[in-house]
Every structure is written in C-alpha cells, then in structure tokens.
Short mmCIF file of C-alpha atoms in Angstrom, two decimals:
data_model
loop_
_atom_site.label_atom_id
_atom_site.label_comp_id
_atom_site.label_asym_id
_atom_site.label_seq_id
_atom_site.Cartn_x
_atom_site.Cartn_y
_atom_site.Cartn_z
CA MET A 1 -6.16 21.63 11.34
CA LYS A 2 -7.05 18.26 12.86
CA GLU A 3 -6.62 15.21 10.35
CA GLU A 4 -10.33 13.80 9.68
CA SER A 5 -9.08 10.21 9.92
CA SER A 6 -7.45 10.79 13.40
CA PHE A 7 -10.32 10.56 15.78
CA ARG A 8 -9.94 6.95 16.98
CA ASP A 9 -6.50 6.76 19.34
CA ALA A 10 -6.61 8.44 22.67
CA SER A 11 -2.75 8.22 22.52
CA GLY A 12 -2.70 11.29 20.23
CA PHE A 13 -3.54 13.02 16.98
CA VAL A 14 -2.14 13.81 13.91
CA PHE A 15 -2.85 17.71 12.30
CA HIS A 16 -1.77 20.05 9.81
CA ASP A 17 0.00 23.74 10.53
CA ARG A 18 1.35 25.69 7.79
CA GLY A 19 1.74 22.99 5.04
CA GLU A 20 3.18 20.19 7.54
CA VAL A 21 1.88 17.28 8.73
CA LEU A 22 2.35 17.38 12.77
CA ARG A 23 1.22 14.53 15.46
CA ALA A 24 0.28 15.64 18.81
CA VAL A 25 1.07 13.19 21.61
CA ASN A 26 -0.95 13.00 24.68
CA LYS A 27 0.00 12.94 28.35
CA VAL A 28 -1.79 9.70 28.72
CA TYR A 29 0.59 8.21 26.08
CA GLN A 30 3.69 9.58 27.54
CA PRO A 31 4.98 6.03 29.40
CA ASP A 32 4.77 4.18 26.31
CA PHE A 33 6.18 6.76 23.91
CA ASP A 34 9.17 7.00 26.30
CA PHE A 35 9.43 2.87 26.49
CA PHE A 36 9.54 3.06 22.73
CA THR A 37 12.75 5.74 22.46
CA GLN A 38 13.94 4.40 25.56
CA SER A 39 14.03 0.74 24.50
CA GLY A 40 15.97 1.53 21.77
CA LEU A 41 12.93 0.03 19.50
CA TYR A 42 12.50 3.63 18.05
CA ALA A 43 16.12 4.04 17.05
CA GLU A 44 16.78 0.63 15.38
CA LEU A 45 13.40 0.75 13.26
CA ALA A 46 13.77 4.36 12.32
CA ASN A 47 17.76 3.87 11.33
CA GLU A 48 16.61 0.88 9.16
CA ASN A 49 13.90 3.19 7.65
CA LYS A 50 11.24 1.02 8.89
CA VAL A 51 9.57 3.26 11.00
CA VAL A 52 8.66 7.41 9.53
CA SER A 53 11.70 9.51 11.55
CA HIS A 54 10.61 12.19 13.52
CA GLU A 55 11.73 15.13 15.45
CA ILE A 56 10.32 16.84 18.64
CA VAL A 57 8.72 20.53 17.64
CA TRP A 58 8.31 21.70 20.89
CA GLN A 59 7.20 25.18 19.34
CA HIS A 60 4.30 23.79 17.32
CA THR A 61 2.74 23.13 20.82
CA PRO A 62 -1.01 23.82 20.63
CA SER A 63 -2.38 24.96 23.66
CA GLU A 64 -4.10 22.11 24.85
CA GLU A 65 -3.41 20.97 28.73
CA SER A 66 -3.70 16.96 27.08
CA ILE A 67 -0.83 17.35 24.74
CA ALA A 68 2.80 16.25 26.14
CA PHE A 69 4.16 17.60 23.03
CA VAL A 70 3.99 17.58 19.01
CA LEU A 71 6.49 15.58 16.49
CA ARG A 72 7.53 16.13 12.91
CA PRO A 73 7.49 13.20 11.47
CA TYR A 74 9.23 12.89 7.88
CA GLN A 75 6.77 13.81 5.59
CA ILE A 76 5.57 11.41 3.53
CA PRO A 77 5.17 13.24 -0.61
CA VAL A 78 2.10 11.76 -1.37
CA ILE A 79 -0.66 9.32 1.22
CA THR A 80 -1.93 7.03 -0.85
CA TYR A 81 -4.53 3.24 0.61
CA PRO A 82 -4.21 -0.35 0.48
CA TYR A 83 -6.76 -0.39 -2.60
CA GLU A 84 -4.39 1.45 -4.91
CA TRP A 85 -1.59 -1.08 -4.17
CA SER A 86 -0.02 -3.64 -6.46
CA PHE A 87 -0.45 -7.15 -4.86
CA GLY A 88 3.30 -7.11 -3.84
CA GLN A 89 2.80 -3.56 -2.20
CA LEU A 90 -0.03 -4.73 -0.10
CA LYS A 91 2.14 -7.86 1.19
CA ASP A 92 5.23 -6.14 1.37
CA ALA A 93 3.54 -3.74 3.64
CA ALA A 94 2.11 -7.00 5.67
CA LEU A 95 5.44 -8.16 5.88
CA LEU A 96 6.77 -4.88 7.36
CA THR A 97 4.08 -4.87 9.95
CA LEU A 98 5.02 -8.38 10.73
CA GLU A 99 8.43 -7.76 11.33
CA ILE A 100 7.73 -4.74 13.42
CA GLN A 101 5.49 -6.24 15.81
CA LYS A 102 8.23 -9.25 16.06
CA ARG A 103 10.91 -6.69 16.70
CA SER A 104 8.62 -5.26 19.19
CA LEU A 105 7.63 -8.23 20.90
CA GLU A 106 11.38 -8.85 21.42
CA LYS A 107 11.70 -5.08 23.06
CA GLY A 108 9.15 -5.50 26.14
CA MET A 109 6.18 -3.79 23.51
CA ILE A 110 3.39 -4.94 21.01
CA LEU A 111 1.37 -3.13 18.04
CA LYS A 112 -1.60 -1.99 19.62
CA ASP A 113 -3.19 -1.96 15.76
CA ALA A 114 -2.18 -3.19 12.35
CA SER A 115 -4.20 -1.21 10.30
CA ALA A 116 -2.93 -1.00 6.34
CA TYR A 117 -3.08 2.67 6.28
CA ASN A 118 -0.33 2.70 8.94
CA VAL A 119 1.74 1.91 6.48
CA GLN A 120 3.00 4.56 3.65
CA PHE A 121 5.37 4.03 0.51
CA ILE A 122 8.13 6.27 0.11
CA GLY A 123 8.17 5.58 -3.94
CA SER A 124 9.07 1.49 -3.53
CA ARG A 125 9.75 1.53 -0.54
CA PRO A 126 7.13 0.78 2.61
CA VAL A 127 7.55 2.57 5.85
CA PHE A 128 5.26 1.93 8.88
CA ILE A 129 4.06 5.76 10.02
CA ASP A 130 1.71 5.20 13.40
CA THR A 131 4.66 5.88 15.70
CA LEU A 132 1.84 5.75 18.38
CA SER A 133 1.08 2.40 17.53
CA PHE A 134 3.26 1.17 20.43
CA GLU A 135 2.23 0.23 23.70
CA GLN A 136 4.35 -1.48 26.55
CA TYR A 137 3.63 -5.72 26.69
CA ARG A 138 1.88 -7.55 29.73
CA GLU A 139 3.00 -11.07 30.29
CA GLY A 140 -0.28 -12.62 29.06
CA MET A 141 -2.13 -9.96 27.06
CA PRO A 142 -3.02 -10.88 23.52
CA TRP A 143 -2.49 -9.54 20.48
CA MET A 144 -5.56 -7.40 20.12
CA ALA A 145 -4.78 -5.79 16.30
CA TYR A 146 -4.56 -9.85 15.11
CA ARG A 147 -8.17 -9.80 13.73
CA GLN A 148 -7.65 -6.19 12.50
CA PHE A 149 -4.05 -7.96 10.70
CA CYS A 150 -6.00 -10.44 9.49
CA GLN A 151 -8.88 -8.15 8.18
CA HIS A 152 -6.63 -5.36 6.53
CA PHE A 153 -3.82 -7.64 5.00
CA LEU A 154 -3.96 -11.25 5.05
CA ALA A 155 -7.97 -11.24 3.69
CA PRO A 156 -7.35 -9.06 0.80
CA LEU A 157 -4.19 -10.47 -0.04
CA CYS A 158 -5.41 -14.20 -0.43
CA LEU A 159 -8.17 -13.15 -2.16
CA MET A 160 -5.72 -10.85 -4.85
CA SER A 161 -3.65 -13.67 -5.69
CA GLN A 162 -7.12 -15.39 -7.02
CA HIS A 163 -9.17 -12.28 -8.31
CA PHE A 164 -7.23 -9.04 -7.97
CA LEU A 165 -10.30 -6.72 -8.97
CA LEU A 166 -12.24 -8.85 -6.38
CA GLY A 167 -9.75 -8.02 -3.12
CA GLU A 168 -9.45 -4.52 -4.64
CA SER A 169 -12.84 -3.50 -4.84
CA LEU A 170 -13.37 -5.34 -0.84
CA LEU A 171 -10.84 -3.41 0.66
CA LYS A 172 -12.45 -0.36 -0.80
CA SER A 173 -15.95 -1.03 0.72
CA ASN A 174 -14.75 -2.16 3.64
CA LEU A 175 -12.85 0.84 6.07
CA ASP A 176 -11.59 -1.99 8.30
CA GLY A 177 -10.73 -4.80 6.04
CA ILE A 178 -12.66 -7.69 4.95
CA PRO A 179 -14.58 -9.72 6.77
CA LEU A 180 -12.88 -13.28 7.34
CA ASN A 181 -16.37 -14.95 6.57
CA ILE A 182 -16.56 -13.42 3.72
CA ALA A 183 -13.21 -14.13 2.53
CA SER A 184 -13.03 -17.55 3.80
CA ALA A 185 -16.34 -17.87 1.29
CA LEU A 186 -14.78 -16.32 -1.16
CA LEU A 187 -11.61 -18.50 -1.26
CA PRO A 188 -11.73 -21.80 -3.44
CA LEU A 189 -11.82 -24.67 -1.61
CA LYS A 190 -7.67 -25.98 -2.22
CA SER A 191 -6.43 -22.89 -0.89
CA LYS A 192 -7.75 -23.47 2.50
CA PHE A 193 -6.39 -26.86 3.06
CA ARG A 194 -3.05 -24.72 3.63
CA LEU A 195 -2.29 -24.38 7.49
CA GLY A 196 -2.23 -21.16 7.59
CA LEU A 197 -5.05 -20.13 5.57
CA PHE A 198 -7.10 -22.44 7.69
CA THR A 199 -6.14 -21.31 11.18
CA HIS A 200 -5.49 -17.42 10.35
CA LEU A 201 -9.36 -17.14 7.89
CA VAL A 202 -11.20 -20.18 8.07
CA LEU A 203 -11.46 -20.88 11.63
CA HIS A 204 -11.19 -17.50 12.92
CA GLY A 205 -13.63 -16.67 10.82
CA LYS A 206 -15.49 -19.16 12.30
CA MET A 207 -14.99 -18.43 16.04
CA ILE A 208 -15.63 -15.04 15.56
CA GLY A 209 -18.93 -15.52 13.85
CA ARG A 210 -19.56 -18.35 17.01
CA PHE A 211 -19.15 -15.67 19.59
CA ALA A 212 -20.61 -12.80 17.71
CA GLU A 213 -23.45 -12.25 20.40
CA ASP A 214 -20.91 -12.81 23.74
CA ARG A 215 -20.20 -9.84 26.00
CA PRO A 216 -16.87 -8.07 26.02
CA ASP A 217 -16.68 -9.31 29.65
CA THR A 218 -16.16 -12.85 29.19
CA ALA A 219 -13.13 -14.45 30.29
CA ILE A 220 -10.37 -14.70 27.88
CA GLN A 221 -7.36 -16.61 28.07
CA LYS A 222 -3.86 -15.29 28.93
CA ILE A 223 -1.57 -16.11 25.63
CA ASN A 224 2.54 -16.11 26.64
CA LYS A 225 5.32 -14.29 24.87
CA ARG A 226 6.81 -17.27 23.42
CA GLN A 227 2.66 -18.23 21.88
CA LEU A 228 2.78 -14.64 20.43
CA LEU A 229 6.04 -15.09 18.84
CA ALA A 230 4.67 -18.43 17.23
CA LEU A 231 1.60 -16.58 15.89
CA THR A 232 3.73 -14.09 14.16
CA ASP A 233 6.08 -16.30 12.72
CA SER A 234 2.78 -18.21 11.40
CA LEU A 235 1.19 -15.02 9.93
CA LEU A 236 4.77 -14.24 8.11
CA SER A 237 5.28 -17.47 6.62
CA THR A 238 1.45 -17.65 5.54
CA VAL A 239 1.78 -14.16 3.94
CA ALA A 240 5.04 -14.83 2.59
CA GLY A 241 3.15 -17.80 0.55
CA CYS A 242 0.95 -15.91 -0.55
CA HIS A 243 1.43 -15.44 -4.81
CA LEU A 244 -0.59 -13.72 -7.97
CA LYS A 245 -2.11 -16.64 -9.77
CA PHE A 246 -1.85 -14.27 -12.76
CA SER A 247 1.18 -14.07 -15.11
CA GLN A 248 -0.52 -12.27 -18.15
CA THR A 249 -3.35 -9.69 -18.59
CA VAL A 250 -4.08 -7.72 -21.30
CA TRP A 251 -1.61 -4.74 -20.55
CA SER A 252 0.86 -6.58 -19.14
CA ASN A 253 3.00 -7.42 -22.33
CA TYR A 254 1.92 -3.98 -23.83
CA TYR A 255 5.32 -2.81 -24.94
CA GLN A 256 6.04 -6.01 -26.52
CA ASN A 257 2.87 -5.19 -28.71
CA THR A 258 3.36 -1.40 -29.52
CA ASN A 259 3.60 0.21 -33.33
CA TYR A 260 6.59 1.92 -32.19
CA SER A 261 9.56 1.50 -34.19
CA SER A 262 12.72 1.81 -32.07
CA SER A 263 14.25 5.02 -33.72
CA ALA A 264 10.14 6.64 -33.08
CA GLU A 265 11.11 5.04 -29.19
CA GLU A 266 14.38 7.18 -29.13
CA HIS A 267 12.61 10.20 -30.40
CA LYS A 268 9.49 9.94 -28.43
CA THR A 269 11.90 9.19 -24.93
CA GLU A 270 13.97 12.53 -26.57
CA ILE A 271 11.03 14.84 -26.83
CA LEU A 272 9.86 13.84 -22.82
CA LYS A 273 13.12 14.40 -21.57
CA GLN A 274 13.33 18.25 -23.44
CA PHE A 275 9.51 18.65 -21.99
CA CYS A 276 10.49 17.52 -18.50
CA CYS A 277 13.69 19.80 -18.48
CA ARG A 278 11.49 22.45 -19.76
CA VAL A 279 8.72 22.33 -16.63
CA ASN A 280 11.12 20.98 -14.02
CA PRO A 281 8.49 19.17 -11.93
CA LYS A 282 8.28 18.52 -8.01
CA LEU A 283 5.28 16.14 -8.73
CA VAL A 284 4.37 14.19 -11.35
CA LEU A 285 0.94 12.21 -12.13
CA GLY A 286 1.50 9.57 -14.81
CA ILE A 287 -2.12 8.16 -15.99
CA GLY A 288 -2.05 5.25 -18.37
CA ALA A 289 1.84 4.45 -17.38
CA ASN A 290 1.63 0.83 -17.60
CA ASN A 291 4.97 -0.60 -16.27
CA GLY A 292 6.43 2.84 -15.58
CA ARG A 293 8.75 3.01 -18.90
CA TYR A 294 8.86 6.46 -19.87
CA SER A 295 7.72 7.38 -15.70
CA ARG A 296 11.32 6.79 -15.36
CA ILE A 297 12.29 9.82 -17.61
CA PHE A 298 10.89 11.81 -14.92
CA SER A 299 11.34 10.02 -11.52
CA PRO A 300 15.29 11.15 -11.25
CA LYS A 301 14.37 15.01 -10.85
CA ALA A 302 10.72 14.30 -9.44
CA TYR A 303 8.37 12.40 -7.35
CA VAL A 304 6.24 10.52 -9.90
CA LEU A 305 2.88 8.25 -9.10
CA SER A 306 3.00 6.13 -11.97
CA THR A 307 -0.64 4.63 -12.45
CA ASP A 308 -2.73 2.23 -14.43
CA VAL A 309 -5.74 0.31 -14.27
CA ASP A 310 -3.57 -3.18 -15.30
CA PHE A 311 -3.15 -4.53 -11.98
CA LEU A 312 -0.14 -6.62 -13.26
CA ALA A 313 1.57 -4.17 -15.27
CA VAL A 314 1.69 -1.86 -11.81
CA GLU A 315 2.94 -5.32 -10.30
CA GLN A 316 5.62 -5.41 -12.99
CA ASN A 317 6.19 -1.95 -11.87
CA TYR A 318 6.78 -2.24 -8.72
CA ILE A 319 9.01 -5.44 -8.87
CA GLN A 320 10.95 -3.06 -10.85
CA ALA A 321 11.03 0.06 -8.88
CA LYS A 322 12.14 -2.56 -5.61
CA LYS A 323 15.12 -3.89 -7.73
CA GLU A 324 16.49 -0.15 -8.43
CA ASN A 325 15.68 1.13 -4.69
CA ASP A 326 13.69 3.84 -6.44
CA GLU A 327 12.10 6.40 -3.95
CA HIS A 328 11.24 8.46 -6.28
CA LEU A 329 8.79 6.62 -8.25
CA LEU A 330 5.82 4.91 -6.46
CA PRO A 331 3.49 3.01 -8.81
CA LEU A 332 -0.12 2.73 -7.97
CA VAL A 333 -3.39 1.06 -9.36
CA LEU A 334 -5.59 3.88 -10.40
CA ASP A 335 -8.65 3.61 -13.35
CA ILE A 336 -8.85 7.62 -13.97
CA ALA A 337 -12.20 7.12 -15.12
CA ASN A 338 -13.01 5.91 -11.99
CA PRO A 339 -10.69 6.89 -9.06
CA SER A 340 -10.89 5.96 -5.62
CA PRO A 341 -13.59 7.58 -3.82
CA GLY A 342 -13.65 9.32 -0.24
CA ILE A 343 -14.56 6.71 2.00
CA GLY A 344 -15.28 6.72 5.77
CA TRP A 345 -16.43 9.58 8.12
CA LYS A 346 -17.74 12.27 5.91
CA ASN A 347 -16.20 11.26 3.28
CA LEU A 348 -13.51 12.85 4.40
CA GLU A 349 -11.54 9.84 6.63
CA ARG A 350 -9.92 8.37 3.47
CA PRO A 351 -10.18 11.37 0.96
CA ALA A 352 -10.59 10.49 -2.83
CA PHE A 353 -7.66 10.20 -4.80
CA LEU A 354 -8.73 13.15 -7.01
CA GLN A 355 -8.37 15.14 -3.44
CA ARG A 356 -5.22 13.67 -2.26
CA VAL A 357 -2.96 14.59 -5.15
CA LYS A 358 -2.10 17.78 -6.41
CA PRO A 359 0.44 17.02 -9.21
CA ASP A 360 2.58 19.91 -11.07
CA LEU A 361 2.61 17.84 -14.12
CA ILE A 362 0.26 15.13 -15.78
CA VAL A 363 1.30 12.62 -18.47
CA MET A 364 -1.01 10.94 -20.48
CA LEU A 365 1.18 9.33 -23.01
CA ALA A 366 -1.44 6.92 -25.58
CA VAL A 367 -4.19 6.49 -23.28
CA VAL A 368 -6.64 9.12 -24.46
CA HIS A 369 -7.58 7.10 -27.22
CA HIS A 370 -8.40 4.13 -25.22
CA LEU A 371 -10.55 6.83 -22.34
CA VAL A 372 -12.14 7.98 -25.59
CA HIS A 373 -13.20 4.34 -27.47
CA THR A 374 -13.69 2.35 -24.40
CA HIS A 375 -15.11 4.99 -21.57
CA HIS A 376 -16.48 7.27 -24.67
CA LEU A 377 -14.86 10.29 -22.47
CA HIS A 378 -14.87 13.53 -24.68
CA PHE A 379 -11.64 15.60 -25.14
CA GLY A 380 -12.94 18.22 -23.16
CA MET A 381 -13.95 16.19 -20.15
CA LEU A 382 -10.21 15.05 -20.10
CA ALA A 383 -9.13 18.31 -20.44
CA GLN A 384 -11.28 19.69 -17.41
CA LEU A 385 -9.99 17.31 -15.38
CA ALA A 386 -6.53 17.51 -15.77
CA ALA A 387 -6.64 21.67 -15.55
CA SER A 388 -8.24 20.91 -12.67
CA LEU A 389 -5.30 18.96 -11.26
CA ALA A 390 -2.20 20.67 -12.56
CA PRO A 391 -0.63 23.51 -14.35
CA TYR A 392 1.52 21.39 -16.96
CA LEU A 393 0.31 18.58 -19.22
CA ILE A 394 2.04 15.75 -21.14
CA ILE A 395 0.00 14.75 -23.73
CA GLU A 396 -0.01 12.33 -26.76
CA PHE A 397 -2.34 12.31 -29.45
CA VAL A 398 -2.57 9.24 -31.31
CA PRO A 399 -4.55 9.73 -34.86
CA PRO A 400 -7.59 7.74 -35.90
CA ASP A 401 -6.25 5.80 -38.59
CA ASP A 402 -3.16 4.44 -35.99
CA SER A 403 -2.85 0.80 -35.68
CA GLN A 404 -3.65 0.52 -31.93
CA ILE A 405 -6.91 2.19 -32.66
CA LYS A 406 -8.24 -0.15 -35.00
CA LYS A 407 -8.18 -2.94 -32.21
CA LEU A 408 -10.40 -0.92 -29.84
CA PRO A 409 -14.07 -0.90 -30.27
CA PRO A 410 -15.34 1.44 -32.56
CA LEU A 411 -16.80 5.16 -31.88
CA PRO A 412 -20.33 5.51 -32.93
CA SER A 413 -20.60 7.22 -35.98
CA ALA A 414 -21.77 10.95 -34.77
CA LYS A 415 -18.62 10.65 -32.36
CA GLN A 416 -16.08 9.55 -35.29
CA GLU A 417 -15.67 13.07 -36.93
CA LEU A 418 -14.70 14.75 -33.10
CA TYR A 419 -11.86 12.02 -32.93
CA SER A 420 -9.58 14.69 -35.29
CA GLU A 421 -6.36 16.24 -34.29
CA ALA A 422 -8.36 19.62 -35.10
CA CYS A 423 -10.84 19.12 -32.54
CA PHE A 424 -8.61 17.66 -29.77
CA GLU A 425 -6.52 21.17 -30.12
CA LYS A 426 -9.37 23.03 -29.80
CA GLU A 427 -10.99 20.87 -26.61
CA PHE A 428 -7.88 21.22 -24.77
CA GLY A 429 -7.20 24.88 -25.91
CA ASN A 430 -10.12 25.66 -23.81
CA TYR A 431 -8.08 24.96 -21.12
CA TYR A 432 -4.43 25.30 -21.62
CA SER A 433 -2.12 26.73 -23.74
CA PRO A 434 0.23 24.97 -26.20
CA LEU A 435 3.76 24.82 -25.31
CA GLN A 436 5.19 22.63 -27.67
CA LYS A 437 3.99 20.32 -30.21
CA ILE A 438 6.24 17.40 -31.81
CA LYS A 439 5.47 14.53 -34.10
CA ILE A 440 7.26 11.65 -33.33
CA ASN A 441 9.23 10.83 -36.09
CA HIS A 442 8.39 7.50 -37.98
CA SER A 443 4.50 7.61 -36.33
CA GLY A 444 1.52 9.33 -36.71
CA ARG A 445 1.28 10.52 -33.03
CA VAL A 446 1.92 13.97 -31.76
CA LEU A 447 3.33 14.91 -28.53
CA TYR A 448 2.10 18.35 -26.90
CA LEU A 449 2.86 19.91 -23.61
CA PHE A 450 0.51 22.49 -22.36
CA GLN A 451 0.70 25.00 -19.87
CA ARG A 452 -2.76 25.70 -18.28
CA LYS A 453 -4.38 29.41 -18.94
CA SER A 454 -4.19 31.62 -16.43
CA MET B 1 -4.63 -25.82 28.28
CA PHE B 2 -4.77 -22.26 28.40
CA PRO B 3 -5.18 -20.79 31.80
CA VAL B 4 -7.79 -18.47 31.93
CA GLY B 5 -7.48 -15.01 33.77
CA LEU B 6 -8.01 -12.14 31.74
CA SER B 7 -11.94 -10.31 31.06
CA LEU B 8 -11.61 -8.82 27.30
CA MET B 9 -13.37 -5.71 28.79
CA SER B 10 -10.62 -5.31 30.93
CA LEU B 11 -8.09 -5.23 28.29
CA LEU B 12 -10.73 -3.01 26.73
CA GLN B 13 -10.73 -0.44 29.20
CA SER B 14 -6.96 -0.30 30.77
CA LEU B 15 -5.20 0.17 27.34
CA PHE B 16 -5.30 2.48 24.50
CA CYS B 17 -6.64 0.26 22.47
CA TYR B 18 -9.54 1.16 20.05
CA VAL B 19 -9.24 -2.01 18.18
CA ASP B 20 -12.28 -4.43 19.14
CA PRO B 21 -11.01 -7.83 18.21
CA GLY B 22 -14.39 -9.25 19.64
CA VAL B 23 -14.55 -12.24 21.81
CA GLY B 24 -14.46 -14.78 18.90
CA SER B 25 -10.99 -13.77 17.87
CA ILE B 26 -9.07 -13.30 21.15
CA ILE B 27 -10.70 -17.53 21.67
CA ALA B 28 -9.05 -18.05 18.17
CA GLN B 29 -6.20 -16.41 18.61
CA ALA B 30 -5.00 -18.08 21.85
CA MET B 31 -6.00 -21.58 20.05
CA ILE B 32 -4.30 -20.82 17.09
CA ALA B 33 -0.73 -19.13 18.87
CA GLY B 34 -1.11 -22.94 20.85
CA ILE B 35 -1.47 -25.02 17.90
CA VAL B 36 1.60 -22.98 16.13
CA SER B 37 3.86 -22.50 18.76
CA VAL B 38 3.94 -26.57 19.23
CA VAL B 39 4.39 -27.29 15.59
CA TYR B 40 7.13 -24.46 15.99
CA THR B 41 8.55 -26.11 18.52
CA LEU B 42 8.40 -29.52 16.85
CA LYS B 43 9.84 -27.97 13.77
CA LEU B 44 12.93 -26.34 15.91
CA TYR B 45 13.45 -29.88 17.83
CA GLY B 46 13.31 -31.83 14.07
CA GLN B 47 15.82 -29.61 12.68
CA LYS B 48 18.21 -29.78 15.76
CA ILE B 49 17.78 -33.79 15.54
CA LYS B 50 18.59 -33.13 11.70
CA SER B 51 21.51 -31.10 12.28
CA PHE B 52 22.91 -33.72 14.98
CA PHE B 53 22.67 -36.41 12.42
CA SER B 54 24.02 -33.98 9.44
CA ASP B 55 26.74 -33.16 11.40
CA PHE B 56 27.43 -36.96 12.71
CA PHE B 57 27.86 -38.23 8.90
CA LYS B 58 29.94 -35.49 8.29
CA THR B 59 32.34 -36.30 10.72
CA LYS B 60 32.21 -39.96 10.34
CA LYS B 61 32.76 -39.29 6.12
CA GLN B 62 35.75 -36.79 7.18
CA ASP B 63 37.32 -39.46 9.37
CA HIS B 64 36.98 -41.82 6.75
CA THR B 65 38.65 -39.76 4.00
CA THR B 66 41.00 -38.45 6.08
CA PRO B 67 44.37 -39.97 5.50
#
C-alpha cells in the first residue's frame, strides 16, 4: 500500500508491505542514486548514523516497469512530526539537514528538498530518512530547497525561541512551513538586526513577495559552489544562534514542587519497575511525563514516547536523553486533550498522532486530576481513549484531598462527587480489568495496572 | 555582479525538483550567497592576518625568553 504522503517526488515512493516500510526507486532516478552510493557519500553518512541505512530488497520489487529496485530502510520505531518536537529537536534536525547539504556539496551532490519531515528521531538521535533527496550538483545551479529550509526550520525556530506555541501551531497549520513574510512580521524588531535573520528571513521574505507575480521562465542568476557553501555556513551559524528565551514554565520545575517524600518516590519507582516487568512492553506512551523521570524506568527495555504539554519540560527531557545518548526514549510535545490532527491531502498526508501510535502500554502518572479539573474530562472518557490505544495501562489516582489538587481550579459542585476512587475504578472497570492496585507509601495516591478487557 | 544564464523553468523541468522556490527566492539566494561569501572571505583573511601576527609576536616573545 502506497504511503499517502509519498506523491510529490518523481524519484520514487514509499509503500508498506507485510508490516514493513519500503522505498521504491524509479529508473529515472537511478543515475543520481548510483552517484550517491559510488561517491561514498551514502556510506559516510550512514556509518555516522546521519542518514538512515538501507538494503536493496529485489524480491519486493512491485511489477511496475518504472521501478528500478526497492530499498528496505532501517525501520523507524515511530514517525513523529516537527510540531511535536521540542525547540532543541527542531534545531538539531535543522543542523543535521545543513550538515548533510554541506557534505553533499563537497561530494558533488545537493539536497533537492529540505523538508523538516525528512528528519525523524530514533530516541534522542535525529536521522535523515529521505535517501532520494540527493541529486547531482551542476555548476551554477542554486539550492532549490533554500526557501523550503527557511520555511520549515529557520522561521519556526525563530518564532519558537520567542513564543513557543506560536511557532508550533503555525507549523501545524502550514504544511510547507511558515511563510517568511508572516514570520518576519511576528518577530520583534531587535531580532531582525542579526545579519543571518535579516538576510535569510526578512530580505528573503520581501524578495519572495516582490517577485511573486513573475513568470517561472525569468532568467535567474548562477550561483557557484563556493557561494553555496558560504550560504550553508551562514545558515548553520544563524540556526546555531537561535536559543529559547524561556528559563521557566509552570511545569518545568515540577519535580521540585511535588508533595512526595523521598520514601514515597522510592516506593513509586519500585512499583513501576514491578509493573514494567509484568507487562514487558515494547512501545510505551507516557502521557504527562514531564521531564521523563519515570519514563526512564521503562526505556531500557521498551521504546518510550515520553510526552508532555509543557515545551520546556520536554526540552529538558530531550537534553537529558541526548546527554545519555538514549535511543529508546523520544521526548515529544503533546497535549493529550488536543493531540496533533491529521493534516495535508485527505488529512492522511501527515496522519493524526493517535492514528500513528500503537503502544502496548500507556503510562499516566499524576496527570488524570489535571485533565479532570482543567479540561473537564471524565474518567470514562480517559478510560475509553486509553483502551482504544493500548492493551495495558498504568495509571495513578490522586485522591480529592491531595494537596496538589487544592492548587487546581475547583470542580463544579455537581461534578465533585464523581471525583472519587470508587468512581475511578468503576469507569476504568468498564474497559479494563485491574491486574494490580498498590497504594504508594506515605501518600494517599494509588497506582493501578490495568489490562484491557477482550 | 552575478552572471545571468539559467532559467528557473529549465531547472524545474530538468530536475526531479518538485519544490517551487519562486523567482524571488532564487534572486534573494543569489544576493545573499554573494553577501555571505564576501563576509566569509573577509573573515577568513582576517583570521589569517590575526594568526600571522599572533604567531609573529609569539616567536618574538620566545626569542626574548630563550636564554
């Protein structure tokens, strides 16, 4: 079955066969593909884990005459999108793309596209997945993907550094990146005095607008390789110079402000280890995972999506995962009350988060009370969602007299009696059978391990 | 400043390029690539001159300190 997003590039396409993701390479692209391998560029980048490695699998070749052969790339555990990444993840994806562009130029090739969707994460490691993005460089040709790079990476990074949610939501609503004139209009004046931002974003945006009506047969300037390398270096230093302007958010110091004693924390960790051994999951979805402290209990054995709504907590999680070279833990920005929708062609080109992720275990620790109090969700709704995604659920019930609940907006009186341990067990019991229930020592909180009813 | 010799249409037709950069982006790229390559060349020469003088003074200092 052909991938819904794989229709733009004539070089080949991605398809699914027997649970695997495969990439067909069309005959018209073969000279460029051969150059990519024979120049040594592929081997270099794949050995350094910068480009996804692949093998040629002839036996999968569909009977289409236009296809030269089929590649089986290393299978990425979960596909994620730029609007689900933290600032640091998008920045690292941008730097990777530019490094690959630079090294391609040095080997006589060039990237024909620079979409942020060409990068995926294996845990904390970004990897370039589109092996058909490389084409042979011809002297004088400009970088056709320059505008795309600026729209997909530079504009969102600049906006995110000032207003994270603005950059993130504009990426979500603009499939081909944030238009440069919009980004330029939203940036504060002082940031435009940086040479890199002024040229690649402000001036670039103005020129696009100025020549928007010109016909594509207009004569254009040749750009030599030295200039292209200088352009890439300039983009590299501009991206490297983008930094988050925030040091604190509501949740970024969460673990300094909890009401757990150290013995309660130790006990909670022990219970989670015990639950993990019992389920032995392969893919875990952590919801409200903050900086990933408890996600790390699962990540040595399973691949963990450690998600939270707070972008700074996710940033901290990513920095920590990078330090540890963790390839089993992927931090993501996710609001479970408003997860990423499907966008693009038929709303399937970039599918919704809940369609892409099929975990075998969901972990919701100290998050349900927030969803009930802040988003007015009911236990039954949460149970239904969890059961539609995963066969196992670990969930923490926070009792109504907990000191953390007193900090939240109060529930309307008609809903207060529904927030009880009995109601919680009844509503989750409609979808799940309890395997274990353990009260955390020195705390009124309870941890449950549920298994979905068949 | 830059030789004119390519047509955007020819690039779009002859390559697998499906990304339409628009005329304005290509013109901007040529201008910006020109500017940044001059800046980089100046920086490179600046570094060379700086390292020449720092080496020169280092050698001189060593000459004075060597007994």
